Structure formats: C-alpha cells, structure tokens
Amino acid sequence: MNILIVGAGPAGLTAGLELARRGVKATVIDKRAGGSTLSRAVGIVPMSLMLLEPSGVTPRLLDEGIQMQAVKFYLGERPLATIPLGVPNPRYGYGHILMLPQDQTEAALSDAFTGLGGTIRYDTEFKSLAQDSEAVAVTLSDGNTETYDYVIGADGIQSSVRAALDLDYPGHDLGETWSIADVNCNGWANPEDFTLCNLPAGGIAVVAPIGVNRCRVISNTPDALKSLAVPMDVSHVNREGQFTISVRQVADYRTGRVFLAGDAAHCHSPVGGRGMNLGIADACELAACLESGDLDRYARVRHAAGAATINNSERVRKMATATNPVRRMMFRTVLKTVGKSRFMRDKMAEGFLYG
Ligand SMILES: Cc1cc2nc3c(=O)[nH]c(=O)nc-3n(C[C@H](O)[C@H](O)[C@H](O)COP(=O)(O)OP(=O)(O)OC[C@H]3O[C@@H](n4cnc5c(N)ncnc54)[C@H](O)[C@@H]3O)c2cc1C
C-alpha cells in the first residue's frame, strides 16, 4: 500500500506515524515551508496519551508537558470552585490532561514518523485529484501527478482535499471574535492548573500554563489579556491575535479511496480543548482500518465520535459564555454546588478528562 497524507498537522502526522509503525508506506506533504511554530492546541487528553503509547511518543510528551492538576473557576477575580483532576480511569491509564504547545506535540510526532522512515515533503501543495476503483491520481503544486492507493486529507479547516471532493461542510460560524495571547508572566497564581474566569459582564477568559512562567490566554472577547480579571504580571507578549470559530462536520469521512481526518472533517470551539485530540483519534482509527481493510468502519465510528464531541463542546461553550443573567446565575450556582461535593467534583473531573 502507498498512501499520501495531505497536511503535516497533528492529524496528518499521527496518521503517517500509525501507518509507518504498521509497515505501511506513507508520505506526508504540507504547503508550509517547514514545521509549525504555532502553539494552538495545548491540552492533550488521556485518550491521546494512550493512543500514542504504541508509537513511543507519549513518554516524550509527558517529559515536555505540564500535568494539569485542577480546573479552577473564578467569577471575575473571586474563586468559585476548584475541580481537582487525577481521577484515575483504568481504560486510559492516565488521570491528567497534559499541557503542551501544539508545535511541540507536532515536533514529537514528526520525529517519531521520520524515525520510522516516513517522509515529509514541505513546500508541496495539494492541488487536485481524480480517482477510480484502483487508485487516486493527485496533482501537486510542482505540476506533477502522482498515483497512490489511498489519500488522507488532513489539511485543516479550509481543506483543499474536501473541496476537490466537492463535499459540503455543513454547520455554522459563531458571530463573535475570540482572542488569544501567548505570554511570559511572573508568579502566575495557578502554574499547574487550568483557570476559567467567568467575566462579570458575561463571557470567559481562560488561562493554560504552557511552560515555566509561560501561559496561554484565550477569551471570547476581542482582547484576552484585557478581559482577564484574575491579575497576571505579564513580562512579555510572545504572540497575540484574534480568531473566529466555525462549528461544522462533513456528512461522510470517506469518498471512495479518499478519507478526511482532523479539522478537515470537523471543527468546533476550543472550549473543552478537544479539536486536536479528536484528529489524533481519527488518525489512529484510520490507520487501523486501512491495515484491516474495514474501510467503512472508519467513517462510521469517527463520524459518531466527532458528532458527540461537537455536541458536548457546544453545550459547555453555551453555558460558559452565556450573557443572559439567568443562565449565568445558573452556571455559577451549579459550579458552587459541584465545588462543595467530592462526588460531583469527581464526576465533573471525569467529564474534563474522558468526556
Ligand atoms: C486558539 C486555538 C486553541 C486551540 N486549543 C486546543 C486545545 O487546547 N486542544 C485541542 O485538542 N485542540 C485545540 N485547538 C484545535 C486544534 O488546534 C486543531 O483542531 C488542530 O490543529 C487540527 O489539526 P489538523 O491536523 O486536523 O489540522 P491543522 O493543524 O490545521 O493542519 C493542517 C495542515 O495542512 C496543511 N495544508 C492545508 N492545505 C494544504 C494543501 N492544499 N496542501 C498541502 N498542505 C496543506 C497546513 O499547512 C497545515 O499544516 C485549538 C485551536 C485554536 C485555533
């Protein structure tokens, strides 16, 4: 089998790695000039750590990342509730979410893939494809046409592979502008915890530590640092920006010999930190299905998983970012109640870790 993977993000690199460790030849292409430097996804859930164990990537991630100890909720700068993590689940073997910038996760995946003999060709853009029952012919930016047994479109939210298949990406775009800042800071109050700050006028600002004295701040307002009510002593802003969010999912992850994985197949808000993890799980399932030959299983299983994750993420986003005073009051009351009960805290922690 000879497989082309379009996109060297977490989904594409995991697909390449999982195929390579099964002895299947896979080539990854990316239109970028080299590895990414963006720290987008910072939360690696226990399921991803378990899935990346057989390829030997997990120990490096554990070595480089910070184990999240708790999720701390604030109303403005006033603490509301603390949900300790570390609730063990024998199915996954890990009881924490790991905080690591996405570029470091991608570097670990990329090194493991090339270490197994896999090839990554940067500066190479997918342009179009034509398929029949035997193979897929792919045209690249250098004008050459190459033939593969299968193609995996892991080329992100604006997927050209999805466009070449003429597939709809049904869903909707959220109207609001979100913001992100990657900062160096001194003496942050919660260096091993995820902080969710419910803003007095509605909305949220969240903080995830991503290194020693380095944090990521995200808000559903146009200025994450300005809106963060819990005081933070920022010594340097490494990167700042704004982004918008779409909530979408393709109806079918498979079209003949071409598969979609990761953001090319589904996207939603960063609330819950599931996007990258969903793509990693897609890629692992797809590699197993390509090896076993049960190709329809991939679309069936991963579409259902994607739909469930999108529903969960949207439910939590709507609750956490509500501006309606009654809904905000309900959210805070639930948090205060949960914070007082060990049983409820553990249930909520299980949702963060394994939901
Ligand atoms: C601010 C922010 C915070 C986030 N936080 C989290 C989090 O905490 N946890 C989490 O799980 N997720 C998070 N996410 C989501 C996560 O970043 C994405 O879900 C993830 O990057 C998707 O991975 P992917 O491999 O599917 O696509 P991408 O990472 O987008 O990679 C696609 C690759 O395809 C390449 N490409 C595109 N078109 C072509 C072409 N025509 N030819 C060749 N190459 C092409 C691109 O250059 C790119 O390298 C966050 C996202 C954002 C924006």
XYZ file of C-alpha atoms and ligand atoms in Angstrom:
408
model
C 0.000 0.000 0.000
C 1.194 3.502 -0.822
C -0.652 6.342 0.919
C -0.496 10.124 0.528
C -1.365 12.263 3.542
C -2.092 15.927 2.839
C -1.233 18.089 5.880
C 1.536 17.838 8.484
C -0.633 18.943 11.411
C -1.337 16.624 14.348
C -3.901 14.543 12.400
C -1.696 14.036 9.335
C 1.473 13.308 11.316
C -0.348 10.824 13.572
C -1.800 9.066 10.517
C 1.677 8.818 8.981
C 3.187 7.548 12.215
C 0.461 4.967 12.844
C 0.775 3.676 9.268
C 4.575 3.620 9.403
C 4.631 1.579 12.605
C 2.391 -0.966 10.834
C 4.891 -1.151 7.964
C 2.676 0.809 5.520
C 4.404 3.352 3.265
C 3.002 6.833 3.818
C 4.179 10.204 2.514
C 3.086 13.431 4.217
C 3.029 16.681 2.214
C 2.473 20.213 3.506
C 2.339 23.544 1.730
C 4.208 25.179 4.625
C 7.969 25.692 4.299
C 8.635 23.671 7.477
C 7.288 22.623 10.867
C 4.714 24.904 12.512
C 5.635 27.387 15.252
C 2.038 27.969 16.369
C 1.048 26.858 19.877
C -2.692 26.463 19.138
C -3.806 23.307 20.987
C -2.379 22.972 24.467
C -4.469 20.215 26.071
C -3.623 16.552 25.420
C -6.283 14.290 26.945
C -5.648 10.831 28.490
C -7.078 9.060 25.439
C -4.478 10.685 23.139
C -1.682 9.734 25.553
C -2.928 6.151 25.472
C -3.242 6.138 21.658
C 0.288 7.490 21.164
C 1.856 4.936 23.512
C 2.498 2.156 20.935
C 4.465 4.566 18.711
C 6.622 5.639 21.679
C 5.563 9.318 21.517
C 3.817 9.509 24.900
C 6.948 9.464 27.129
C 8.370 12.481 25.261
C 5.076 14.372 25.613
C 4.956 13.562 29.337
C 8.541 14.708 29.686
C 7.941 18.069 27.962
C 4.401 18.882 29.141
C 2.830 20.066 32.394
C 0.326 17.752 34.081
C -2.810 19.771 34.792
C -3.661 19.331 38.467
C -7.039 21.059 38.633
C -9.563 23.243 36.848
C -10.164 26.454 38.790
C -13.255 28.579 38.222
C -13.436 32.286 39.053
C -16.142 34.902 38.936
C -14.149 37.973 37.992
C -11.161 37.660 40.342
C -13.132 35.799 43.033
C -12.521 31.992 43.244
C -15.763 29.995 42.723
C -14.748 26.331 42.662
C -11.745 24.037 42.235
C -12.117 20.696 40.462
C -9.054 18.503 41.156
C -8.121 16.195 38.275
C -6.123 12.987 38.674
C -9.265 10.847 38.790
C -7.890 7.522 37.569
C -9.606 5.527 34.851
C -8.136 2.070 34.140
C -9.266 2.218 30.487
C -6.853 5.074 29.681
C -4.160 4.652 32.309
C -3.606 8.421 32.622
C -5.516 10.670 35.026
C -4.385 14.120 33.873
C -4.617 16.427 30.897
C -1.171 17.352 29.653
C -0.478 20.973 28.723
C 1.979 21.314 25.848
C 2.042 23.795 22.941
C 0.894 22.214 19.680
C 4.194 22.900 17.896
C 5.983 20.696 20.456
C 3.390 17.935 20.050
C 3.846 18.132 16.276
C 7.653 18.012 16.625
C 7.385 14.814 18.713
C 5.030 13.215 16.144
C 7.182 14.332 13.233
C 10.425 12.990 14.755
C 8.798 9.640 15.530
C 7.369 9.396 11.978
C 10.649 10.214 10.208
C 12.477 7.987 12.714
C 10.452 5.068 11.323
C 11.494 6.016 7.770
C 8.450 8.182 6.953
C 8.815 11.073 4.511
C 7.546 14.640 4.986
C 7.726 16.902 1.928
C 7.268 20.570 2.833
C 6.677 23.314 0.247
C 4.419 20.839 -1.542
C 0.794 21.813 -2.062
C -2.076 19.519 -2.975
C -3.972 20.910 -5.985
C -6.457 18.327 -7.274
C -7.281 14.643 -7.519
C -9.019 12.102 -9.719
C -9.872 8.596 -8.542
C -11.199 5.315 -9.894
C -11.742 1.936 -8.229
C -7.995 1.139 -8.318
C -6.101 4.304 -7.348
C -6.038 8.054 -6.779
C -4.071 10.406 -9.064
C -3.003 13.567 -7.236
C -1.735 16.756 -8.851
C 0.698 18.823 -6.771
C 1.924 22.415 -6.906
C 5.033 21.428 -8.912
C 2.650 20.345 -11.703
C 3.488 16.639 -11.276
C 0.800 13.981 -10.946
C 1.489 11.111 -8.532
C -0.554 7.948 -8.042
C -1.476 6.468 -4.649
C -3.632 3.630 -3.342
C -5.335 5.949 -0.857
C -5.273 9.650 0.058
C -5.905 11.127 3.512
C -6.999 14.764 3.606
C -5.710 16.059 6.943
C -5.316 19.570 5.601
C -7.263 21.501 8.204
C -10.378 23.569 8.325
C -10.016 25.052 4.804
C -9.282 21.577 3.370
C -8.449 21.560 -0.365
C -8.966 17.784 -0.427
C -12.528 18.264 0.851
C -13.049 20.939 -1.820
C -11.628 18.640 -4.528
C -14.210 16.019 -3.481
C -16.888 18.716 -3.786
C -18.139 17.944 -0.272
C -20.287 20.298 1.789
C -19.042 21.308 5.246
C -22.395 21.858 6.939
C -22.688 23.817 10.176
C -22.414 27.447 11.183
C -19.954 30.196 12.109
C -20.083 31.823 15.549
C -20.588 35.566 15.238
C -18.190 36.667 17.976
C -14.466 37.387 17.693
C -12.215 35.399 20.057
C -8.711 36.409 21.079
C -5.551 34.615 22.099
C -2.282 35.671 23.734
C 0.845 33.651 24.397
C 2.742 35.424 27.197
C 5.646 35.200 29.599
C 4.497 36.058 33.114
C 5.861 36.176 36.649
C 4.352 34.322 39.586
C 1.070 33.275 37.938
C -1.314 32.049 40.672
C -2.172 28.701 39.048
C 1.003 27.411 37.332
C -0.235 23.797 37.124
C -3.967 24.402 36.761
C -6.385 25.402 34.056
C -8.090 28.669 35.018
C -11.551 29.580 33.751
C -12.604 33.095 34.605
C -16.284 33.893 34.180
C -16.372 37.586 33.295
C -18.732 39.801 35.293
C -20.464 41.076 32.144
C -20.669 37.593 30.604
C -18.145 35.651 28.547
C -14.952 33.894 29.599
C -11.177 34.213 29.727
C -9.172 31.020 30.245
C -5.508 30.507 31.109
C -3.414 27.404 30.465
C 0.250 27.259 31.567
C 2.412 26.054 28.644
C 5.877 26.253 30.165
C 7.830 27.739 33.028
C 6.450 31.273 33.502
C 4.661 30.984 30.154
C 0.877 30.955 29.705
C -1.760 30.894 27.022
C -4.789 33.157 27.498
C -7.940 32.780 25.371
C -11.182 34.714 25.577
C -14.412 35.013 23.628
C -13.866 38.775 23.759
C -11.638 40.740 21.335
C -8.791 41.240 23.903
C -7.901 38.208 26.045
C -5.329 39.970 28.266
C -7.519 42.986 28.917
C -10.552 40.881 29.820
C -8.729 38.536 32.241
C -9.915 39.628 35.691
C -7.516 37.436 37.732
C -4.338 39.559 37.984
C -1.438 38.396 35.795
C 2.024 40.022 35.781
C 2.848 39.815 32.044
C 6.555 40.383 31.312
C 6.400 39.761 27.547
C 3.712 39.080 24.940
C 5.118 36.476 22.554
C 2.128 36.370 20.234
C -1.329 37.914 20.188
C -4.214 37.555 17.777
C -7.907 37.176 17.119
C -9.821 34.353 15.538
C -13.351 33.293 14.651
C -14.925 29.899 15.205
C -16.887 27.560 12.984
C -18.887 24.552 14.134
C -19.033 22.111 11.235
C -18.799 18.427 10.314
C -18.764 16.631 6.946
C -21.500 14.031 6.441
C -19.110 11.328 5.206
C -15.444 10.934 6.177
C -14.853 8.618 3.179
C -15.314 9.166 -0.555
C -14.045 6.078 -2.378
C -10.296 5.916 -1.783
C -10.075 9.326 -0.138
C -10.554 9.935 3.597
C -10.862 13.099 5.668
C -9.418 13.389 9.183
C -8.974 16.117 11.795
C -10.228 19.657 11.189
C -10.807 18.806 7.520
C -13.698 16.640 8.750
C -14.901 18.536 11.844
C -14.335 21.780 13.709
C -15.724 23.443 16.824
C -14.740 25.931 19.529
C -11.615 25.419 21.673
C -13.868 25.054 24.751
C -13.027 21.663 26.234
C -9.773 21.507 24.222
C -10.854 18.590 22.054
C -10.065 19.571 18.409
C -6.531 18.212 18.128
C -7.362 15.186 20.271
C -10.253 14.280 18.007
C -7.917 14.459 14.995
C -5.341 12.219 16.696
C -8.050 9.635 17.432
C -9.344 9.857 13.813
C -5.842 9.166 12.529
C -5.280 6.162 14.808
C -8.623 4.603 13.834
C -7.999 5.266 10.134
C -4.567 3.596 10.188
C -6.064 0.541 11.924
C -8.914 0.378 9.379
C -6.532 0.705 6.419
C -4.480 -2.156 7.849
C -7.525 -4.381 8.481
C -9.322 -3.425 5.253
C -12.518 -2.492 7.124
C -12.682 0.922 5.468
C -16.337 1.728 6.131
C -15.758 1.325 9.866
C -13.600 4.476 9.879
C -16.349 6.792 8.633
C -18.993 5.187 10.839
C -17.036 5.212 14.099
C -15.306 8.556 13.728
C -18.350 10.473 12.470
C -20.245 9.373 15.591
C -17.322 10.325 17.861
C -16.991 13.718 16.160
C -20.715 14.467 16.467
C -20.699 13.577 20.183
C -17.655 15.786 20.853
C -19.128 18.736 18.950
C -22.374 18.421 20.932
C -20.521 18.336 24.259
C -18.227 21.212 23.361
C -21.154 23.346 22.199
C -23.167 22.593 25.342
C -20.275 23.687 27.584
C -19.445 26.719 25.402
C -23.020 27.969 25.559
C -23.135 27.548 29.344
C -19.734 29.130 29.981
C -20.118 32.103 27.631
C -23.799 32.892 28.322
C -24.611 36.586 28.653
C -28.211 36.021 29.777
C -28.238 36.888 33.549
C -30.422 33.894 34.491
C -28.194 31.411 32.642
C -25.073 32.997 34.160
C -26.553 32.731 37.623
C -27.419 29.058 36.973
C -23.872 28.328 35.759
C -22.355 29.872 38.895
C -24.819 28.125 41.205
C -24.021 24.762 39.591
C -20.280 25.427 39.996
C -20.607 26.409 43.648
C -22.701 23.300 44.357
C -20.317 20.998 42.497
C -17.344 22.555 44.293
C -18.785 21.504 47.665
C -19.331 17.828 46.865
C -16.471 15.366 46.388
C -18.715 13.064 44.329
C -19.815 15.882 41.997
C -16.243 17.204 41.679
C -15.038 13.766 40.613
C -17.902 13.435 38.105
C -17.017 16.812 36.609
C -13.320 15.890 36.508
C -14.225 12.690 34.638
C -16.058 14.857 32.088
C -12.956 17.036 31.557
C -10.637 14.055 31.324
C -12.618 11.420 29.477
C -15.785 13.091 28.118
C -6.714 29.181 19.551
C -6.912 27.711 19.442
C -6.765 26.918 20.567
C -6.952 25.545 20.482
N -6.804 24.784 21.605
C -6.960 23.437 21.518
C -6.723 22.572 22.663
O -6.363 23.017 23.764
N -6.873 21.235 22.492
C -7.234 20.707 21.277
O -7.360 19.474 21.177
N -7.439 21.486 20.177
C -7.307 22.826 20.267
N -7.459 23.609 19.152
C -7.785 22.989 17.858
C -6.543 22.423 17.163
O -5.547 23.408 17.013
C -6.940 21.865 15.806
O -8.070 21.036 15.987
C -5.797 21.063 15.182
O -4.714 21.870 14.814
C -6.289 20.348 13.927
O -5.252 19.555 13.455
P -5.253 19.064 11.949
O -4.028 18.235 11.790
O -6.558 18.477 11.602
O -5.162 20.396 11.056
P -4.080 21.567 11.076
O -3.355 21.618 12.350
O -4.801 22.781 10.624
O -3.033 21.120 9.965
C -3.372 21.123 8.585
C -2.090 21.224 7.775
O -2.452 21.070 6.382
C -1.646 21.951 5.608
N -2.344 22.211 4.336
C -3.500 22.888 4.167
N -3.847 22.892 2.866
C -2.883 22.191 2.206
C -2.678 21.851 0.840
N -3.546 22.205 -0.139
N -1.573 21.137 0.503
C -0.681 20.765 1.471
N -0.830 21.073 2.790
C -1.918 21.762 3.138
C -1.493 23.183 6.501
O -0.344 23.928 6.127
C -1.383 22.560 7.892
O -0.037 22.361 8.252
C -7.295 24.972 19.228
C -7.416 25.783 18.088
C -7.240 27.132 18.180
C -7.386 27.999 16.951
